[in-house]
Coordinates of C-alpha atoms in Angstrom, one line a residue:
M1 CA -7.9 -2.9 -24.2
D2 CA -10.0 -5.7 -22.7
R3 CA -13.4 -4.2 -21.7
R4 CA -13.5 -6.1 -18.4
W5 CA -10.8 -3.8 -17.1
W6 CA -12.8 -0.7 -17.7
V7 CA -14.7 -0.8 -14.4
P8 CA -11.8 -1.2 -12.0
L9 CA -9.7 1.3 -13.9
L10 CA -12.5 3.8 -14.0
I11 CA -12.9 3.4 -10.2
L12 CA -9.2 4.2 -9.7
C13 CA -9.3 7.2 -12.1
A14 CA -12.4 8.5 -10.4
G15 CA -10.8 8.2 -7.0
A16 CA -7.7 10.0 -8.1
L17 CA -9.7 12.8 -9.7
A18 CA -11.8 13.2 -6.6
L19 CA -8.8 13.5 -4.3
W20 CA -6.6 15.7 -6.6
P21 CA -8.1 19.0 -5.4
L22 CA -7.4 17.9 -1.8
R23 CA -3.8 16.8 -2.4
G24 CA -2.4 19.7 -0.4
A25 CA -4.3 18.5 2.7
L26 CA -3.4 14.8 2.3
T27 CA -0.3 15.0 4.4
A28 CA 0.3 13.4 7.8
E29 CA -0.2 16.8 9.5
G30 CA -3.2 17.7 7.5
I31 CA -4.9 14.3 8.1
A32 CA -4.2 14.5 11.9
A33 CA -5.5 18.0 12.1
R34 CA -8.8 17.0 10.5
S35 CA -9.3 13.8 12.5
P36 CA -12.0 13.5 15.1
R37 CA -10.7 13.9 18.7
Q38 CA -12.3 10.7 20.1
A39 CA -9.9 7.8 19.7
W40 CA -12.4 5.3 18.2
L41 CA -13.7 7.9 15.7
A42 CA -10.2 8.8 14.8
A43 CA -9.4 5.1 14.1
A44 CA -12.6 4.7 12.0
F45 CA -11.7 7.9 10.1
L46 CA -8.2 6.7 9.4
L47 CA -9.4 3.3 8.2
A48 CA -11.9 4.9 5.9
L49 CA -9.0 7.0 4.4
Y50 CA -7.0 3.8 3.9
A51 CA -10.0 2.3 1.9
V52 CA -10.3 5.5 -0.2
K53 CA -6.5 5.6 -0.7
S54 CA -6.7 2.0 -2.1
L55 CA -9.0 3.2 -4.9
S56 CA -7.2 6.4 -5.8
V57 CA -3.4 5.9 -6.3
A58 CA -3.5 9.6 -5.3
F59 CA -1.5 9.9 -2.1
P60 CA 1.2 7.9 -0.4
L61 CA 0.4 5.2 2.2
S62 CA 3.2 6.6 4.3
A63 CA 1.1 9.8 4.9
L64 CA -1.6 7.7 6.6
E65 CA 0.9 5.6 8.5
A66 CA 2.6 8.7 9.8
A67 CA -0.8 10.3 10.7
G68 CA -1.5 7.2 12.8
G69 CA 1.7 7.8 14.6
M70 CA 0.6 11.3 15.4
L71 CA -2.9 10.4 16.5
F72 CA -2.3 7.5 18.8
P73 CA 0.2 6.1 21.3
L74 CA 2.7 3.9 19.6
P75 CA 1.1 0.4 20.3
A76 CA -2.3 1.6 19.3
A77 CA -0.9 3.4 16.2
L78 CA 0.8 0.2 15.0
A79 CA -2.5 -1.8 15.5
V80 CA -4.6 0.8 13.6
N81 CA -2.0 1.1 10.8
A82 CA -1.7 -2.7 10.5
C83 CA -5.5 -2.9 10.0
G84 CA -5.4 0.0 7.6
V85 CA -2.6 -1.6 5.5
A86 CA -4.8 -4.8 5.3
V87 CA -7.7 -2.7 4.0
A88 CA -5.6 -0.9 1.5
Q89 CA -4.2 -4.1 0.1
A90 CA -7.5 -6.0 0.1
V91 CA -9.7 -3.6 -2.0
P92 CA -7.5 -3.5 -5.2
Y93 CA -6.6 -7.2 -4.9
L94 CA -10.3 -8.1 -4.9
L95 CA -11.0 -5.9 -7.9
G96 CA -8.1 -7.6 -9.7
R97 CA -9.5 -11.1 -8.7
R98 CA -12.8 -10.2 -10.4
Q99 CA -10.9 -9.6 -13.7
R100 CA -8.5 -12.6 -13.6
G101 CA -6.6 -13.5 -16.7
G102 CA -6.4 -9.9 -18.2
L103 CA -2.7 -9.3 -17.3
G104 CA -1.8 -8.3 -20.9
A105 CA -4.4 -5.6 -21.0
L106 CA -3.3 -4.3 -17.6
R107 CA 0.4 -4.2 -18.6
E108 CA -0.5 -2.4 -21.8
R109 CA -2.4 0.3 -19.9
F110 CA 0.3 0.6 -17.2
P111 CA 3.8 0.0 -18.6
A112 CA 5.3 0.2 -15.1
L113 CA 3.8 -3.3 -14.5
A114 CA 5.5 -4.8 -17.6
A115 CA 8.6 -5.9 -15.7
L116 CA 6.5 -7.6 -13.0
A117 CA 6.2 -11.3 -13.8
P118 CA 3.3 -13.3 -12.3
P119 CA 4.6 -15.1 -9.2
A120 CA 4.9 -18.9 -9.4
E121 CA 2.2 -20.6 -7.3
N122 CA 4.8 -22.3 -5.0
G123 CA 6.7 -19.0 -4.4
A124 CA 3.8 -16.5 -4.4
G125 CA 3.9 -15.7 -0.7
R126 CA 7.7 -15.0 -0.8
A127 CA 7.3 -12.9 -4.0
V128 CA 4.5 -10.8 -2.4
F129 CA 6.6 -10.4 0.8
L130 CA 9.6 -9.1 -1.1
L131 CA 7.4 -6.7 -3.2
R132 CA 5.9 -5.2 -0.1
L133 CA 9.1 -5.1 1.9
G134 CA 10.7 -3.2 -1.0
G135 CA 7.8 -0.8 -1.3
A136 CA 6.9 -1.7 -4.9
S137 CA 5.1 1.2 -6.5
P138 CA 2.4 2.0 -7.4
G139 CA 1.2 -0.3 -4.6
D140 CA -2.5 -0.2 -5.5
L141 CA -1.9 -1.2 -9.1
V142 CA 0.6 -3.9 -7.9
S143 CA -2.2 -5.3 -5.6
M144 CA -4.7 -5.3 -8.5
Y145 CA -2.1 -7.0 -10.7
L146 CA -1.5 -9.7 -8.1
G147 CA -5.2 -10.3 -7.8
A148 CA -5.5 -10.6 -11.6
A149 CA -2.5 -13.0 -11.7
G150 CA -4.5 -15.4 -9.4
V151 CA -2.2 -15.2 -6.4
P152 CA -3.9 -17.2 -3.7
W153 CA -5.5 -15.0 -1.0
R154 CA -3.6 -16.7 1.8
A155 CA -0.2 -16.2 0.2
Y156 CA -1.2 -12.6 -0.8
F157 CA -2.3 -11.4 2.6
V158 CA 0.2 -13.3 4.8
G159 CA 3.2 -12.3 2.6
G160 CA 1.8 -8.8 2.0
L161 CA 1.2 -8.0 5.6
L162 CA 4.5 -9.5 6.8
G163 CA 6.4 -7.5 4.1
S164 CA 4.5 -4.3 4.8
L165 CA 4.7 -4.2 8.6
P166 CA 8.4 -3.2 8.9
R167 CA 7.8 -0.2 6.6
A168 CA 4.6 0.7 8.3
A169 CA 6.3 0.6 11.7
S170 CA 9.0 2.9 10.3
A171 CA 6.4 5.4 9.0
T172 CA 4.5 5.2 12.2
L173 CA 7.6 5.9 14.2
L174 CA 8.2 8.9 11.9
G175 CA 4.7 10.1 12.7
T176 CA 5.5 10.1 16.4
A177 CA 8.7 12.1 15.7
L178 CA 7.2 14.7 13.4
W179 CA 6.9 17.2 16.3
E180 CA 10.7 17.0 16.8
I181 CA 12.1 16.9 13.3
G182 CA 15.9 16.2 13.4
G183 CA 15.6 14.1 16.6
D184 CA 16.9 10.6 17.0
R185 CA 13.5 9.0 16.2
F186 CA 13.2 11.1 13.0
W187 CA 16.5 10.0 11.6
L188 CA 16.0 6.4 12.8
S189 CA 12.8 6.1 10.8
L190 CA 14.2 7.6 7.6
G191 CA 17.2 5.3 7.8
A192 CA 15.0 2.3 8.5
G193 CA 13.0 2.9 5.3
G194 CA 16.1 3.1 3.2
L195 CA 17.6 0.0 4.8
L196 CA 14.4 -2.0 4.1
T197 CA 14.5 -1.1 0.4
A198 CA 18.2 -2.2 0.2
V199 CA 17.5 -5.4 2.1
S200 CA 14.6 -6.3 -0.2
L201 CA 16.7 -5.7 -3.3
V202 CA 19.4 -8.0 -2.0
L203 CA 16.9 -10.7 -1.1
W204 CA 15.2 -10.4 -4.5
R205 CA 18.4 -10.8 -6.4
A206 CA 19.6 -13.7 -4.2
W207 CA 16.2 -15.5 -4.7
H208 CA 16.3 -15.1 -8.5
R209 CA 20.0 -16.2 -8.7
G210 CA 19.1 -19.3 -6.7

């Protein structure tokens, strides 16, 4: 494997190993319970966890988004989670940008990425949008891959954030409803997540057929 990938991949492995013993506490309820009580400290704490998450591939982004919904009123929760998603997408993308051109080595190390073709430059924003809308996983490795593929930063962040916000809003809404599991908000959020995945698949197929 290309040696230039050793550093970013070692960072991801180290992050995953560091968080593995804490995996039982990395739930929306566990994060909310351990958060500071002051709103600004809670926001900083959550954003720091988004940054850590982006280097670990160890726990789902939805846990952080739902925790935001539990910690803040809905408008503030959406704002904090939008900032957190931007942080989580930026860190692995920038690591990938530093290793541009090594896509073969990255695919060899992670076979799940083998089916992911580098987006064409004129359609990069749309490709990133659909990948985020569909919840392409593992998200951190996808971000690193897109950075290594040379996706322009503007297309990456605009497409990525627009594609991620509907799913983030759904998970945030789920967080506000976790105290009343089985209620209307709970089922609405779960249904919205499934619908977004289905819509993204339809759009992806229509795009490639066109």
